[in-house]
Amino acid sequence: MSHFSDANELEILQIWDGVTGRAVAGAEATLAFIELAADAVVPEHRHPNEQTGLLLRGSLRFTVGGETKELTPGAMWVIPGDTPHDVVAGPDGATLAELFAPPRADWAGLERLPASPVTLG
């Protein structure tokens, strides 16, 4: 087994309508490359995993624990486990990297789509 992965070659996880991800997981965390379509909505939810992220492209309106902020590339966040949060992507969509600890075991049941090139530009 290799220690390396390429996001372009990973199966795509259908997380919500307009929200897909590609993920690698170790014993302690899951690293995910997430793509949101234009105006995609991630409904309020919570999970036991701590979630840290970095916005790479596009824009987001992110609400975490009742605090809302408009985010642009370079923005970072930390969401403690079991904290309610939701996201709305901007008109150009968004691309982000997120780390979840412990690993996202609940993603095992998500629909998988064939790999395709990632969007960064």
PDB file of C-alpha atoms in Angstrom:
ATOM      1  CA  MET A   1       0.000   0.000   0.000  1.00  0.00           C
ATOM      2  CA  SER A   2       1.355   3.425  -0.919  1.00  0.00           C
ATOM      3  CA  HIS A   3       1.572   6.338   1.498  1.00  0.00           C
ATOM      4  CA  PHE A   4       0.600   8.711  -1.343  1.00  0.00           C
ATOM      5  CA  SER A   5      -2.690   9.616  -3.036  1.00  0.00           C
ATOM      6  CA  ASP A   6      -3.734  11.939  -5.852  1.00  0.00           C
ATOM      7  CA  ALA A   7      -7.082  13.726  -5.483  1.00  0.00           C
ATOM      8  CA  ASN A   8      -7.557  13.440  -9.271  1.00  0.00           C
ATOM      9  CA  GLU A   9      -7.640   9.644  -8.917  1.00  0.00           C
ATOM     10  CA  LEU A  10      -9.858   9.286  -5.833  1.00  0.00           C
ATOM     11  CA  GLU A  11     -13.508   8.278  -6.022  1.00  0.00           C
ATOM     12  CA  ILE A  12     -15.869  11.203  -5.552  1.00  0.00           C
ATOM     13  CA  LEU A  13     -18.143  11.097  -2.499  1.00  0.00           C
ATOM     14  CA  GLN A  14     -21.636  12.538  -2.980  1.00  0.00           C
ATOM     15  CA  ILE A  15     -22.051  14.316   0.374  1.00  0.00           C
ATOM     16  CA  TRP A  16     -25.080  16.571  -0.340  1.00  0.00           C
ATOM     17  CA  ASP A  17     -26.706  17.966  -3.491  1.00  0.00           C
ATOM     18  CA  GLY A  18     -24.013  20.100  -5.105  1.00  0.00           C
ATOM     19  CA  VAL A  19     -21.378  19.030  -2.568  1.00  0.00           C
ATOM     20  CA  THR A  20     -18.770  16.382  -3.357  1.00  0.00           C
ATOM     21  CA  GLY A  21     -15.559  15.297  -1.711  1.00  0.00           C
ATOM     22  CA  ARG A  22     -12.514  13.109  -2.095  1.00  0.00           C
ATOM     23  CA  ALA A  23     -10.912  11.791   1.061  1.00  0.00           C
ATOM     24  CA  VAL A  24      -7.973   9.940   2.486  1.00  0.00           C
ATOM     25  CA  ALA A  25      -8.068   8.635   6.031  1.00  0.00           C
ATOM     26  CA  GLY A  26      -5.460   7.557   8.515  1.00  0.00           C
ATOM     27  CA  ALA A  27      -5.838   6.118  11.979  1.00  0.00           C
ATOM     28  CA  GLU A  28      -6.480   9.529  13.560  1.00  0.00           C
ATOM     29  CA  ALA A  29      -7.981  11.845  10.897  1.00  0.00           C
ATOM     30  CA  THR A  30      -9.628  12.232   7.479  1.00  0.00           C
ATOM     31  CA  LEU A  31      -8.310  14.811   4.998  1.00  0.00           C
ATOM     32  CA  ALA A  32     -10.921  15.849   2.432  1.00  0.00           C
ATOM     33  CA  PHE A  33     -10.894  17.895  -0.758  1.00  0.00           C
ATOM     34  CA  ILE A  34     -14.417  19.357  -0.991  1.00  0.00           C
ATOM     35  CA  GLU A  35     -16.073  21.007  -4.014  1.00  0.00           C
ATOM     36  CA  LEU A  36     -19.314  22.985  -3.728  1.00  0.00           C
ATOM     37  CA  ALA A  37     -21.347  23.950  -6.797  1.00  0.00           C
ATOM     38  CA  ALA A  38     -22.535  27.521  -7.245  1.00  0.00           C
ATOM     39  CA  ASP A  39     -25.006  28.456  -4.492  1.00  0.00           C
ATOM     40  CA  ALA A  40     -24.847  24.947  -2.961  1.00  0.00           C
ATOM     41  CA  VAL A  41     -26.319  24.665   0.532  1.00  0.00           C
ATOM     42  CA  VAL A  42     -24.941  22.473   3.291  1.00  0.00           C
ATOM     43  CA  PRO A  43     -27.804  22.281   5.805  1.00  0.00           C
ATOM     44  CA  GLU A  44     -27.178  22.791   9.497  1.00  0.00           C
ATOM     45  CA  HIS A  45     -25.723  19.639  10.960  1.00  0.00           C
ATOM     46  CA  ARG A  46     -23.293  18.460  13.611  1.00  0.00           C
ATOM     47  CA  HIS A  47     -20.971  15.505  14.046  1.00  0.00           C
ATOM     48  CA  PRO A  48     -18.559  14.320  16.741  1.00  0.00           C
ATOM     49  CA  ASN A  49     -15.516  15.108  14.563  1.00  0.00           C
ATOM     50  CA  GLU A  50     -13.515  18.290  15.059  1.00  0.00           C
ATOM     51  CA  GLN A  51     -13.345  19.991  11.639  1.00  0.00           C
ATOM     52  CA  THR A  52     -10.651  22.391  10.458  1.00  0.00           C
ATOM     53  CA  GLY A  53     -10.589  23.881   6.979  1.00  0.00           C
ATOM     54  CA  LEU A  54      -9.048  26.194   4.408  1.00  0.00           C
ATOM     55  CA  LEU A  55     -10.948  27.895   1.568  1.00  0.00           C
ATOM     56  CA  LEU A  56      -8.914  27.502  -1.634  1.00  0.00           C
ATOM     57  CA  ARG A  57     -11.263  28.988  -4.267  1.00  0.00           C
ATOM     58  CA  GLY A  58     -14.613  30.765  -4.388  1.00  0.00           C
ATOM     59  CA  SER A  59     -16.600  32.107  -1.466  1.00  0.00           C
ATOM     60  CA  LEU A  60     -18.709  30.795   1.404  1.00  0.00           C
ATOM     61  CA  ARG A  61     -21.164  32.103   3.951  1.00  0.00           C
ATOM     62  CA  PHE A  62     -20.318  29.918   6.938  1.00  0.00           C
ATOM     63  CA  THR A  63     -22.223  29.746  10.220  1.00  0.00           C
ATOM     64  CA  VAL A  64     -20.584  27.961  13.148  1.00  0.00           C
ATOM     65  CA  GLY A  65     -22.235  27.834  16.544  1.00  0.00           C
ATOM     66  CA  GLY A  66     -24.407  30.847  15.691  1.00  0.00           C
ATOM     67  CA  GLU A  67     -21.535  33.008  14.322  1.00  0.00           C
ATOM     68  CA  THR A  68     -21.810  33.835  10.599  1.00  0.00           C
ATOM     69  CA  LYS A  69     -18.972  35.061   8.405  1.00  0.00           C
ATOM     70  CA  GLU A  70     -18.429  35.658   4.678  1.00  0.00           C
ATOM     71  CA  LEU A  71     -15.260  33.818   3.642  1.00  0.00           C
ATOM     72  CA  THR A  72     -12.882  34.309   0.706  1.00  0.00           C
ATOM     73  CA  PRO A  73      -9.797  32.296  -0.344  1.00  0.00           C
ATOM     74  CA  GLY A  74      -7.288  31.940   2.464  1.00  0.00           C
ATOM     75  CA  ALA A  75      -9.946  31.884   5.193  1.00  0.00           C
ATOM     76  CA  MET A  76      -9.583  29.121   7.763  1.00  0.00           C
ATOM     77  CA  TRP A  77     -11.906  27.718  10.426  1.00  0.00           C
ATOM     78  CA  VAL A  78     -12.072  25.338  13.374  1.00  0.00           C
ATOM     79  CA  ILE A  79     -15.341  23.684  14.331  1.00  0.00           C
ATOM     80  CA  PRO A  80     -15.325  21.795  17.636  1.00  0.00           C
ATOM     81  CA  GLY A  81     -17.050  18.413  17.649  1.00  0.00           C
ATOM     82  CA  ASP A  82     -20.851  18.462  18.079  1.00  0.00           C
ATOM     83  CA  THR A  83     -21.091  22.167  17.148  1.00  0.00           C
ATOM     84  CA  PRO A  84     -23.934  23.037  14.729  1.00  0.00           C
ATOM     85  CA  HIS A  85     -22.778  24.551  11.439  1.00  0.00           C
ATOM     86  CA  ASP A  86     -24.035  25.257   7.914  1.00  0.00           C
ATOM     87  CA  VAL A  87     -22.599  26.666   4.686  1.00  0.00           C
ATOM     88  CA  VAL A  88     -23.852  28.402   1.541  1.00  0.00           C
ATOM     89  CA  ALA A  89     -21.470  28.565  -1.421  1.00  0.00           C
ATOM     90  CA  GLY A  90     -21.115  31.769  -3.412  1.00  0.00           C
ATOM     91  CA  PRO A  91     -22.166  32.250  -7.056  1.00  0.00           C
ATOM     92  CA  ASP A  92     -18.926  30.711  -8.344  1.00  0.00           C
ATOM     93  CA  GLY A  93     -18.983  27.724  -5.997  1.00  0.00           C
ATOM     94  CA  ALA A  94     -16.068  26.889  -3.728  1.00  0.00           C
ATOM     95  CA  THR A  95     -13.182  24.486  -3.264  1.00  0.00           C
ATOM     96  CA  LEU A  96     -11.782  23.723   0.171  1.00  0.00           C
ATOM     97  CA  ALA A  97      -9.587  21.365   2.134  1.00  0.00           C
ATOM     98  CA  GLU A  98     -10.832  20.029   5.463  1.00  0.00           C
ATOM     99  CA  LEU A  99      -9.387  17.836   8.171  1.00  0.00           C
ATOM    100  CA  PHE A 100     -11.680  15.796  10.428  1.00  0.00           C
ATOM    101  CA  ALA A 101     -10.560  14.127  13.652  1.00  0.00           C
ATOM    102  CA  PRO A 102     -11.368  11.410  14.406  1.00  0.00           C
ATOM    103  CA  PRO A 103     -11.800  10.018  10.864  1.00  0.00           C
ATOM    104  CA  ARG A 104     -15.232  10.338   9.169  1.00  0.00           C
ATOM    105  CA  ALA A 105     -16.440   6.752   9.565  1.00  0.00           C
ATOM    106  CA  ASP A 106     -19.975   7.925   8.630  1.00  0.00           C
ATOM    107  CA  TRP A 107     -18.804   8.634   5.062  1.00  0.00           C
ATOM    108  CA  ALA A 108     -18.394   4.893   4.393  1.00  0.00           C
ATOM    109  CA  GLY A 109     -22.042   4.705   3.268  1.00  0.00           C
ATOM    110  CA  LEU A 110     -21.946   7.649   0.827  1.00  0.00           C
ATOM    111  CA  GLU A 111     -22.556   7.174  -2.887  1.00  0.00           C
ATOM    112  CA  ARG A 112     -19.306   6.989  -4.856  1.00  0.00           C
ATOM    113  CA  LEU A 113     -18.823   8.502  -8.302  1.00  0.00           C
ATOM    114  CA  PRO A 114     -15.932   7.884 -10.711  1.00  0.00           C
ATOM    115  CA  ALA A 115     -12.775   9.962 -10.279  1.00  0.00           C
ATOM    116  CA  SER A 116     -12.325  13.124 -12.383  1.00  0.00           C
ATOM    117  CA  PRO A 117      -9.931  16.092 -12.349  1.00  0.00           C
ATOM    118  CA  VAL A 118     -10.155  18.451  -9.375  1.00  0.00           C
ATOM    119  CA  THR A 119     -11.094  22.131  -9.827  1.00  0.00           C
ATOM    120  CA  LEU A 120      -8.607  24.679  -8.516  1.00  0.00           C
ATOM    121  CA  GLY A 121      -8.776  27.574 -10.960  1.00  0.00           C
TER     122      GLY A 121
END
